[in-house]
Short mmCIF file of C-alpha atoms and ligand atoms in Angstrom, two decimals:
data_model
loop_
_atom_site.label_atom_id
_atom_site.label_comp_id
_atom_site.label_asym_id
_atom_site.label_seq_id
_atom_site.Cartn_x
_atom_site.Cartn_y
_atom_site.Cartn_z
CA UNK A 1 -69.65 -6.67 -125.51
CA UNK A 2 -69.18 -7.44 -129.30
CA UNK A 3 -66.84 -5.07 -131.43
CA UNK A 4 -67.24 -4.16 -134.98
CA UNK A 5 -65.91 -6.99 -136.26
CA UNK A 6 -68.57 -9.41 -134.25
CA UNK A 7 -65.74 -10.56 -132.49
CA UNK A 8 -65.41 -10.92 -128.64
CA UNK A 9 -62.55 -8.11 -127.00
CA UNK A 10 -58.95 -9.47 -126.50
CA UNK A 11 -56.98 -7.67 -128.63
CA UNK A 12 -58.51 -4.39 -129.37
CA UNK A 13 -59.04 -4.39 -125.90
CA UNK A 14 -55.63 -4.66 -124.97
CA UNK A 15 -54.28 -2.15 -127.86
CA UNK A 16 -57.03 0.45 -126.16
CA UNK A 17 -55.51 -0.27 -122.77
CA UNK A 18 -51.74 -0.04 -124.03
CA UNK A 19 -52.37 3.51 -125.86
CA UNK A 20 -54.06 4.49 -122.70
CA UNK A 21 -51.21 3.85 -120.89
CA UNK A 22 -48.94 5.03 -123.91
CA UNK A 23 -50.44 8.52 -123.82
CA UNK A 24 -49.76 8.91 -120.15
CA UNK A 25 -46.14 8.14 -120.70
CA UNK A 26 -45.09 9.43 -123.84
CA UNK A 27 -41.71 8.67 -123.73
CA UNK A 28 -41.56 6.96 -127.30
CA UNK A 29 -43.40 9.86 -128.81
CA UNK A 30 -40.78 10.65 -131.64
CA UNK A 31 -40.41 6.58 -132.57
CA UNK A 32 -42.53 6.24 -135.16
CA UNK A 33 -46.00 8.13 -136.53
CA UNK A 34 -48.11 5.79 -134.09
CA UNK A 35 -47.29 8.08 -130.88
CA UNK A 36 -48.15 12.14 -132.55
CA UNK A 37 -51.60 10.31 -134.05
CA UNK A 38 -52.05 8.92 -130.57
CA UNK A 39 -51.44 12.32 -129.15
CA UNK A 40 -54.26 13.59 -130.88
CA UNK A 41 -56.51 11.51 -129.39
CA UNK A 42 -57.98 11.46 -125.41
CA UNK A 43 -59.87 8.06 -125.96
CA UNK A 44 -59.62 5.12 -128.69
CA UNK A 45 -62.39 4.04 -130.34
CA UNK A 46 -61.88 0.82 -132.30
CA UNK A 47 -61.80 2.53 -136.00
CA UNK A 48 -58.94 4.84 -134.16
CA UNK A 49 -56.90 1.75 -132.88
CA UNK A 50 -57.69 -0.32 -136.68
CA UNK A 51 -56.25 2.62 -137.87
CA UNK A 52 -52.81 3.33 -135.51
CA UNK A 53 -52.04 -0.60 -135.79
CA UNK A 54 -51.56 -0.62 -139.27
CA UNK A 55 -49.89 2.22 -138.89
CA UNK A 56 -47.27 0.38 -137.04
CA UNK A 57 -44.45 -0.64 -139.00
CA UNK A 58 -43.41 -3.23 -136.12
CA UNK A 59 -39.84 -1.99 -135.55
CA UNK A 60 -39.84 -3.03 -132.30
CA UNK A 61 -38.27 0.37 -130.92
CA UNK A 62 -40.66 0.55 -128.50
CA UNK A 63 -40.46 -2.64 -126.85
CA UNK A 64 -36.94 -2.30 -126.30
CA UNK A 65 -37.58 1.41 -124.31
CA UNK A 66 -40.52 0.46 -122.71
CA UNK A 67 -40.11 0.50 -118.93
CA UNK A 68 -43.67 -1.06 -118.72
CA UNK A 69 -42.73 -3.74 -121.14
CA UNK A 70 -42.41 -8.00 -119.45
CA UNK A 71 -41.51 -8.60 -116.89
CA UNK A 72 -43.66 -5.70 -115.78
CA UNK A 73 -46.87 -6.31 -114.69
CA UNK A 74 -48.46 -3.74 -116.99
CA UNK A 75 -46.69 -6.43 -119.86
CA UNK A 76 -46.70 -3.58 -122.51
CA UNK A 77 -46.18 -5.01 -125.71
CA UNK A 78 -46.91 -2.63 -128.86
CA UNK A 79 -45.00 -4.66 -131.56
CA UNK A 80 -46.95 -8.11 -130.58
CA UNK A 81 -50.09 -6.50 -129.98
CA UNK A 82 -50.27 -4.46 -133.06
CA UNK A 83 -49.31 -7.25 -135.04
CA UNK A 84 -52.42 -9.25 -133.89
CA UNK A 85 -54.68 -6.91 -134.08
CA UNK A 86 -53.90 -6.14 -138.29
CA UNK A 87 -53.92 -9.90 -138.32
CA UNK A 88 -57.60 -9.40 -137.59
CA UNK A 89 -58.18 -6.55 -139.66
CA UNK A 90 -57.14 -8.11 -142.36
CA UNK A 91 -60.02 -10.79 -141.87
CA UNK A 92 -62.65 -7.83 -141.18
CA UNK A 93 -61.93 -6.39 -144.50
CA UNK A 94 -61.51 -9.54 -146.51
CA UNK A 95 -63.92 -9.70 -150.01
CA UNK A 96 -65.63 -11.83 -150.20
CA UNK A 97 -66.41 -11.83 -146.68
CA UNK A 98 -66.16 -15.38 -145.70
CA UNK A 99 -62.66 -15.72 -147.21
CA UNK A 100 -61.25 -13.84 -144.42
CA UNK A 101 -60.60 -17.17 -142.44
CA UNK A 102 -58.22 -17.86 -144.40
CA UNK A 103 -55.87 -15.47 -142.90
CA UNK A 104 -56.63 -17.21 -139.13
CA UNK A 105 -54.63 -20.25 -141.24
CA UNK A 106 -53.05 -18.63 -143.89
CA UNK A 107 -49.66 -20.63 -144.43
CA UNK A 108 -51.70 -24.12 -144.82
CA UNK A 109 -53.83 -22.62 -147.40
CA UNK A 110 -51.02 -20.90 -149.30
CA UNK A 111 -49.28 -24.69 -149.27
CA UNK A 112 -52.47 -25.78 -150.72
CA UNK A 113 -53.47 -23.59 -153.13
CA UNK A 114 -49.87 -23.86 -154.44
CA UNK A 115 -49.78 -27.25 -154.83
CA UNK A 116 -53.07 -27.51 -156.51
CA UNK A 117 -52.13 -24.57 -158.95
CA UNK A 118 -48.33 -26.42 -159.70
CA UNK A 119 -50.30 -30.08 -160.28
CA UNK A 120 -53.39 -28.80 -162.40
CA UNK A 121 -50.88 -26.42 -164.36
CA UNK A 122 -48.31 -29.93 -164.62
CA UNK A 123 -50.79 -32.39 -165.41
CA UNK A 124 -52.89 -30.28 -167.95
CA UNK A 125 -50.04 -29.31 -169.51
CA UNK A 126 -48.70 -33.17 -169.61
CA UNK A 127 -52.10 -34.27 -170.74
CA UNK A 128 -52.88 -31.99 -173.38
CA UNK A 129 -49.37 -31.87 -175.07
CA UNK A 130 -47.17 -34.56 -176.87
CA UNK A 131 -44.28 -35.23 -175.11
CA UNK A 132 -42.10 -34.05 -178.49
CA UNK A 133 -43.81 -30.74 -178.13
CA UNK A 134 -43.28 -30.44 -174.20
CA UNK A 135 -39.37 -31.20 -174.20
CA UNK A 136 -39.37 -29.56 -177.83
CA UNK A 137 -36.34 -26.56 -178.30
CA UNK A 138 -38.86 -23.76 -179.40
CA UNK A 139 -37.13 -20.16 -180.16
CA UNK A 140 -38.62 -17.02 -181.91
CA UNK A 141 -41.46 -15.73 -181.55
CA UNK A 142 -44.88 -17.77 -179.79
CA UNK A 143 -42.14 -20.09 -178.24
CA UNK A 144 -44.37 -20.14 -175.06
CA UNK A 145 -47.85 -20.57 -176.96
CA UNK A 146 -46.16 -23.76 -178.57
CA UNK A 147 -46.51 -25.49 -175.23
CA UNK A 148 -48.66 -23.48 -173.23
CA UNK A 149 -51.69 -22.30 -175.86
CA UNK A 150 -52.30 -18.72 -175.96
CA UNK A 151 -56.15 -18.90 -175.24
CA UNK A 152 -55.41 -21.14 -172.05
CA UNK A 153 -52.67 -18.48 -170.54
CA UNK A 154 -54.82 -15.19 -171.15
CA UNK A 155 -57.48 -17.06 -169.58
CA UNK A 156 -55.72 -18.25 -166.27
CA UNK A 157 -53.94 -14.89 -165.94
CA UNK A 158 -57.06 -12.71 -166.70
CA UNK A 159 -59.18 -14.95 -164.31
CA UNK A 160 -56.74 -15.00 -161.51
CA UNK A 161 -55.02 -11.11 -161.67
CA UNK A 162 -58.62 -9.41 -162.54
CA UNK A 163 -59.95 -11.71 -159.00
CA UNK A 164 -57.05 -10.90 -156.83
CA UNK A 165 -57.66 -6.79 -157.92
CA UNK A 166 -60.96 -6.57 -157.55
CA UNK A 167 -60.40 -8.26 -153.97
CA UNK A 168 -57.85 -6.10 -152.54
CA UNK A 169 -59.54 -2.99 -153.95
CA UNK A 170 -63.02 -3.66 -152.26
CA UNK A 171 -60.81 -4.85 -148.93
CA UNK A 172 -59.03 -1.47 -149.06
CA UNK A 173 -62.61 0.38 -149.34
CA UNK A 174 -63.25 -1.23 -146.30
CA UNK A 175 -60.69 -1.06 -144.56
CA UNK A 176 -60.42 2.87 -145.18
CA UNK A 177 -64.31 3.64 -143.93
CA UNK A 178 -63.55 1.52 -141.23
CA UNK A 179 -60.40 3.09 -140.47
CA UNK A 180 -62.47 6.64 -140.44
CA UNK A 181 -59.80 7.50 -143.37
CA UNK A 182 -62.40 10.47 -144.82
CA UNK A 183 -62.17 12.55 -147.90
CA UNK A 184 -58.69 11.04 -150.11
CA UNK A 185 -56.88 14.17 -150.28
CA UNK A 186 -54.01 14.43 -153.04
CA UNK A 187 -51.52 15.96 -151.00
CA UNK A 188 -51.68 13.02 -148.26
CA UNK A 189 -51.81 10.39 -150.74
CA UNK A 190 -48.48 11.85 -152.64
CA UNK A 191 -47.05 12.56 -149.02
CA UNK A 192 -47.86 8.72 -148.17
CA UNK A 193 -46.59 7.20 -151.28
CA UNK A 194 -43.42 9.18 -150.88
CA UNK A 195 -43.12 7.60 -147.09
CA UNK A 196 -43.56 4.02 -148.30
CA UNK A 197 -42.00 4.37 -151.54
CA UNK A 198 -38.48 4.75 -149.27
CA UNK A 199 -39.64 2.45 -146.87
CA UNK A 200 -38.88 5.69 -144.53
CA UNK A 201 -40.11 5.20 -141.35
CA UNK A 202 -38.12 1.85 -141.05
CA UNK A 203 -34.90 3.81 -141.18
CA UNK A 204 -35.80 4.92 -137.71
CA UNK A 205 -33.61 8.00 -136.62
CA UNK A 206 -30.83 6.82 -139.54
CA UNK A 207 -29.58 3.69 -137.24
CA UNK A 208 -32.43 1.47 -138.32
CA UNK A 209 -34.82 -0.61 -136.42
CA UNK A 210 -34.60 -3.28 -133.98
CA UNK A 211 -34.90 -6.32 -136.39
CA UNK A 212 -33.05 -9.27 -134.56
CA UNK A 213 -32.85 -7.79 -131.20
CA UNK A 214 -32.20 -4.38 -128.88
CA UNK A 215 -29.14 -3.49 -131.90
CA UNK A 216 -29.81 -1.32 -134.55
CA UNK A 217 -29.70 -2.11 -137.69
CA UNK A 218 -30.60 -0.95 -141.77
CA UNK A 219 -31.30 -4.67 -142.88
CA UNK A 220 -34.79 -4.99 -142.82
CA UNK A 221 -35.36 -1.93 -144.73
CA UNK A 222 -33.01 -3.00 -147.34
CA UNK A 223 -34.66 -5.90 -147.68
CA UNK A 224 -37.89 -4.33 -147.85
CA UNK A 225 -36.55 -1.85 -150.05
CA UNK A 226 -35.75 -4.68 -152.45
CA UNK A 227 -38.91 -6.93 -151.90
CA UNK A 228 -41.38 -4.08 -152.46
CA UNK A 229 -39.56 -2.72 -155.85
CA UNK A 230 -38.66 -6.13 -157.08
CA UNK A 231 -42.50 -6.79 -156.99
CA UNK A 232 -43.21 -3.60 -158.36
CA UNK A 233 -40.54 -3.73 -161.27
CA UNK A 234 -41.80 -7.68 -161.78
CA UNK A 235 -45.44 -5.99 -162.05
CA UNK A 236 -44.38 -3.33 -164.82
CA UNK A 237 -42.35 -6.22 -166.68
CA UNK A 238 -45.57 -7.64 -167.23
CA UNK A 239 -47.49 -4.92 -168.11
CA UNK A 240 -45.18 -3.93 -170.74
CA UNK A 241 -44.87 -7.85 -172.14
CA UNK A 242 -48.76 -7.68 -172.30
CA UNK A 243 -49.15 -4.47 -173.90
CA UNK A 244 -46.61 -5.81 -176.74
CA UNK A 245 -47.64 -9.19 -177.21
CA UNK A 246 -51.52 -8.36 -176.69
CA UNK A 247 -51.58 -5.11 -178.17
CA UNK A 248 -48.47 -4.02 -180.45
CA UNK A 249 -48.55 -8.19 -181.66
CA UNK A 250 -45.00 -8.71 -180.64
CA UNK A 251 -45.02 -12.43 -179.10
CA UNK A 252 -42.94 -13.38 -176.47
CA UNK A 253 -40.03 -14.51 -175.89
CA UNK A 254 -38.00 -10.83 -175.94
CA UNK A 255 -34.43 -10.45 -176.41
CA UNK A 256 -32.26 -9.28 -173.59
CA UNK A 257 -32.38 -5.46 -174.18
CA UNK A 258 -36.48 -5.32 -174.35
CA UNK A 259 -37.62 -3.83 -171.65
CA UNK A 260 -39.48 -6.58 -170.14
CA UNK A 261 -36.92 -8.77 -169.82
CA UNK A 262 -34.42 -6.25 -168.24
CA UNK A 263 -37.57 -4.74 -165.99
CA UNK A 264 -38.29 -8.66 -165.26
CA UNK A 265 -34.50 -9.68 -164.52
CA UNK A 266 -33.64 -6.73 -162.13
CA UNK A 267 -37.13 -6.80 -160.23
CA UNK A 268 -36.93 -10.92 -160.43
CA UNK A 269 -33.11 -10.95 -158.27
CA UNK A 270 -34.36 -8.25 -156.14
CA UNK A 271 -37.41 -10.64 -154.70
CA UNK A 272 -34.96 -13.52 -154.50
CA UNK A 273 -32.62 -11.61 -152.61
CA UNK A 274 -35.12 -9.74 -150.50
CA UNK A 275 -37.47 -12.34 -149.65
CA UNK A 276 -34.47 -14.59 -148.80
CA UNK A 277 -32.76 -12.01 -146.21
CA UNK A 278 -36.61 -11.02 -144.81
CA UNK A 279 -36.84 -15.21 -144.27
CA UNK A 280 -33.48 -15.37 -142.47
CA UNK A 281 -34.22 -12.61 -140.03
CA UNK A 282 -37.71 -13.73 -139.14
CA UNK A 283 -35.27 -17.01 -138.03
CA UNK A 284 -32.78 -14.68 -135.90
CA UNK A 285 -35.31 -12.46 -134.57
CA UNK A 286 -36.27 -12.18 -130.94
CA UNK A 287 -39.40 -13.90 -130.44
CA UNK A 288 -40.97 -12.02 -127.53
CA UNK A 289 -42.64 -8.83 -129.50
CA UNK A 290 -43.24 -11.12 -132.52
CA UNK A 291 -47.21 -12.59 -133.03
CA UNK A 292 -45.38 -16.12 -133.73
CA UNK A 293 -49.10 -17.31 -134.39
CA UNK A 294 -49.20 -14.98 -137.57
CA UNK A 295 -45.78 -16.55 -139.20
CA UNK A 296 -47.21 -18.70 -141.47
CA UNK A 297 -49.48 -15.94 -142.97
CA UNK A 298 -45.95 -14.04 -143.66
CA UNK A 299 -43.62 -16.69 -144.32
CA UNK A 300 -46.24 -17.86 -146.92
CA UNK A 301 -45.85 -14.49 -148.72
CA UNK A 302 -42.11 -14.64 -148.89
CA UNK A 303 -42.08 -18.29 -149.94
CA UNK A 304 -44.51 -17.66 -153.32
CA UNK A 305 -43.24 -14.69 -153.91
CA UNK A 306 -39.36 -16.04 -153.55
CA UNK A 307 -40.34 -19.43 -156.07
CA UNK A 308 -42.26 -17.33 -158.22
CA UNK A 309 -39.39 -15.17 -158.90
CA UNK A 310 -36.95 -17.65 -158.87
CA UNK A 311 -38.87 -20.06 -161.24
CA UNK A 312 -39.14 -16.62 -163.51
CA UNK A 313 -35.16 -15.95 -163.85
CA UNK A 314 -34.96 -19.92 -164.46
CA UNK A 315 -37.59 -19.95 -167.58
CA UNK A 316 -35.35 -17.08 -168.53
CA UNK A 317 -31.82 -18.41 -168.33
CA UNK A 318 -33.25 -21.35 -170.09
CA UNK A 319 -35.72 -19.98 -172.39
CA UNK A 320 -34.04 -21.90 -175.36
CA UNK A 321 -33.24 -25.00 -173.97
CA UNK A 322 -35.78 -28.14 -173.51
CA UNK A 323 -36.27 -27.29 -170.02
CA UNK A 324 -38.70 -24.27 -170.98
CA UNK A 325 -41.92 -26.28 -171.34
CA UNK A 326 -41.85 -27.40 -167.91
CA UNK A 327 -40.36 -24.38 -166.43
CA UNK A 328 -43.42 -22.41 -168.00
CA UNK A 329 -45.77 -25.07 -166.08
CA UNK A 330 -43.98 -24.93 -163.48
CA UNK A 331 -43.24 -20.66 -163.39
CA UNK A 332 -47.21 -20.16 -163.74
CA UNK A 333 -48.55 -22.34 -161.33
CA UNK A 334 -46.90 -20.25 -159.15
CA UNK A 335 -47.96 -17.22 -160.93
CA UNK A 336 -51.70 -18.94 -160.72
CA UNK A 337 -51.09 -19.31 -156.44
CA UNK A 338 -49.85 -15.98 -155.76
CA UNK A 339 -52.69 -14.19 -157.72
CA UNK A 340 -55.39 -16.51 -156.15
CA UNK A 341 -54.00 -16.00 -152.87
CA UNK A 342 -52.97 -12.40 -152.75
CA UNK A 343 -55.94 -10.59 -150.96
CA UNK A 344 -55.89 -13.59 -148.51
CA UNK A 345 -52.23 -13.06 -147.09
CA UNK A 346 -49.17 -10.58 -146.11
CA UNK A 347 -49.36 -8.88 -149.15
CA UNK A 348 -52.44 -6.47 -147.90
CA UNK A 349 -50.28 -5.50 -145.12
CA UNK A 350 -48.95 -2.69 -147.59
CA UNK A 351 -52.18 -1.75 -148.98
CA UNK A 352 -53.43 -0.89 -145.67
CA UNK A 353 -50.33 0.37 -144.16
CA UNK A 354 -50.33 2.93 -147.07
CA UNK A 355 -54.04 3.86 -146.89
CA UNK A 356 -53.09 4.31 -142.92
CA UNK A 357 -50.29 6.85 -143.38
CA UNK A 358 -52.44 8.62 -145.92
CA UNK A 359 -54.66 9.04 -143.36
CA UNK A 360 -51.72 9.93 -140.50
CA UNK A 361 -51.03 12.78 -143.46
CA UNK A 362 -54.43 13.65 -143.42
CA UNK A 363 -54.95 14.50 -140.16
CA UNK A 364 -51.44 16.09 -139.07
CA UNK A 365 -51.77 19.57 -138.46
S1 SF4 B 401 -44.21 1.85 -125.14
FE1 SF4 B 401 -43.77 2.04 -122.97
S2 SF4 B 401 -42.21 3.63 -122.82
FE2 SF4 B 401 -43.15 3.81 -124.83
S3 SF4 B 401 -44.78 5.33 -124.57
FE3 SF4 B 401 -45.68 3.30 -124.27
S4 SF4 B 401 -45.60 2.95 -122.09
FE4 SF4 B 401 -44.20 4.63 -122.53
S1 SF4 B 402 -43.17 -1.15 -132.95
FE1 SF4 B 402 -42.17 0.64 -133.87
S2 SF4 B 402 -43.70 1.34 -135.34
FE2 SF4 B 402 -44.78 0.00 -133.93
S3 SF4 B 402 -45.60 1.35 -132.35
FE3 SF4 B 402 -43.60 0.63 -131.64
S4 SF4 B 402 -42.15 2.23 -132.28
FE4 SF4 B 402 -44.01 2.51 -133.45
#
């Protein structure tokens, strides 16, 4: 039998068979929102289990209850088997279509991408400016247009962010017909953005989840906590630099008090810091209700997003020294990687995850 996807059964399988045996048992049914949407149900079709795996936030509570879990010979494994099976929703939903492979591979094409991206952005910039210019001290205003031209860096950006957007939107549409999300109802979507705006469901009862092993503990939200808004305030730092150099004619660089810089500094230490700690515990973590097979997909994420913050605070720091025309090269072909590869990696994990507990919102009685 083929499922949606075209694939052959193996995973969805065993997620159907899991929640089958999940809603006989019910004894994890106030873990997480996975067990009262799998209480509505009687019987699983695939859009149903799409829908309750990304709506796992793999805290790995309910490995360490299970009574069923290995050594059993029912082997109940939520966490792992979740995990695969978003792995492969991600590559149902991907736009355009045959781009979802990449996810099957994901941390060897994140390596490549980025080091295309870092040598085309090095060598053009080499090639097409004097070396005088390049190692130049440039301060006021158009600093970064001396080395890197302004036509060239509207380009690259527009290309790359107005790709990745139009990617992940059309992958969302997907995902959420495929999920059987329905009518978008404002209520759930405010109720949802409220739930993954404070990261709440990994707080699990107030003690935390099970990052590293059967102990509780806060750190992964934390770190979440500071991934997700560092991106976010990163994001708004460059919305606001665009609207006033594009718009109000106010060319980079700003002084310390603009509001780019300070949105770009506190959002920029928060991805260091969170991406770092999320790295370490994937490291410390216990292995068994982890899809090790999927690591390079996330470690890829944390790596491009931890470099391209950290090469951002470094152009900062030395905005007015002659390191800044290679720290520009260098800052944006990491920019250039993590917009090409965004709808092809981790980062759709909280697209869908959101558009899942809209729908958990929707349908709660
Ligand atoms: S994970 Fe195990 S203990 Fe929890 S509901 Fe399922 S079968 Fe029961
Ligand atoms: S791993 Fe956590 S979030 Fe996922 S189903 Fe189990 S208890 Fe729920």
């Amino acid at each position: 039998m083929l499922e949606i996807s075209g694939r052959l059964p193996g995973t969805i399988d065993e997620a159907r068979r899991s929640m089958e045996i999940c809603n006989a048992c019910r004894y994890c049914e106030g873990f997480c929102p996975v067990f009262p949407a799998m209480e509505l149900r009687r019987a699983f079709s695939d859009s149903d289990l799409t829908y309750l795996a990304n709506l796992c936030h793999n805290c790995k509570g309910c490995y360490h209850a299970c009574q069923y879990a290995p050594p059993h010979e029912w082997g109940i494994n939520l966490p792992r088997t979740f995990a695969e099976l978003r792995a492969e929703t991600y590559e149902d939903h991907a736009w355009p279509a045959g781009f979802g492979r990449v996810f099957r591979r994901n941390g060897f094409w994140v390596s490549m991408v980025t080091a295309l991206s870092l040598g085309l952005v090095m060598v053009l910039t080499m090639a097409l400016q004097e070396e005088a210019t390049l190692y130049g001290n440039h301060r006021g205003p158009g600093a970064f247009y001396a080395v890197i031209p302004y036509g060239v860096m509207v380009t690259l950006g527009g290309l790359t962010f107005g790709w990745a957007a139009v990617a992940m939107a059309l992958g969302a549409w997907s995902f959420w017909r495929a999920a059987g999300g329905g009518p978008v109802r404002w209520a759930a979507l405010k109720a949802a953005l409220a739930d993954a705006g404070r990261t709440r469901h990994l707080g699990g009862g107030g003690d935390g989840c099970n990052d590293v092993d059967e102990g509780f503990t806060p750190a992964r939200r934390h770190l979440h906590l500071a991934t997700m808004w560092g991106f976010l305030l990163c994001f708004a730092a460059t919305s606001a630099a665009t609207v006033m150099d594009h718009i109000l004619g106010w060319q980079a660089p700003y002084s310390w008090y603009s509001l780019p810089v300070m949105l770009g500094t506190i959002g920029g230490i928060g991805l260091v810091a969170g991406t770092a700690g999320l790295f370490a515990i994937k490291f410390k973590t216990d292995r068994a209700p982890e899809a090790t097979h999927h690591w390079g997909m996330d470690l890829g994420l944390l790596g491009l997003l931890h470099f391209t913050a950290l090469t951002g605070l470094a152009l900062l720091f030395f905005r007015h020294t002659s390191a800044m025309g290679m720290l520009l090269a260098i800052h944006l072909g990491f920019v250039l990687a993590l917009f090409v590869t965004l709808p092809y990696g981790k980062m759709v994990h909280g697209l869908y995850r959101l558009l899942a507990l809209m729908r958990h919102h929707n349908e709660q009685p």
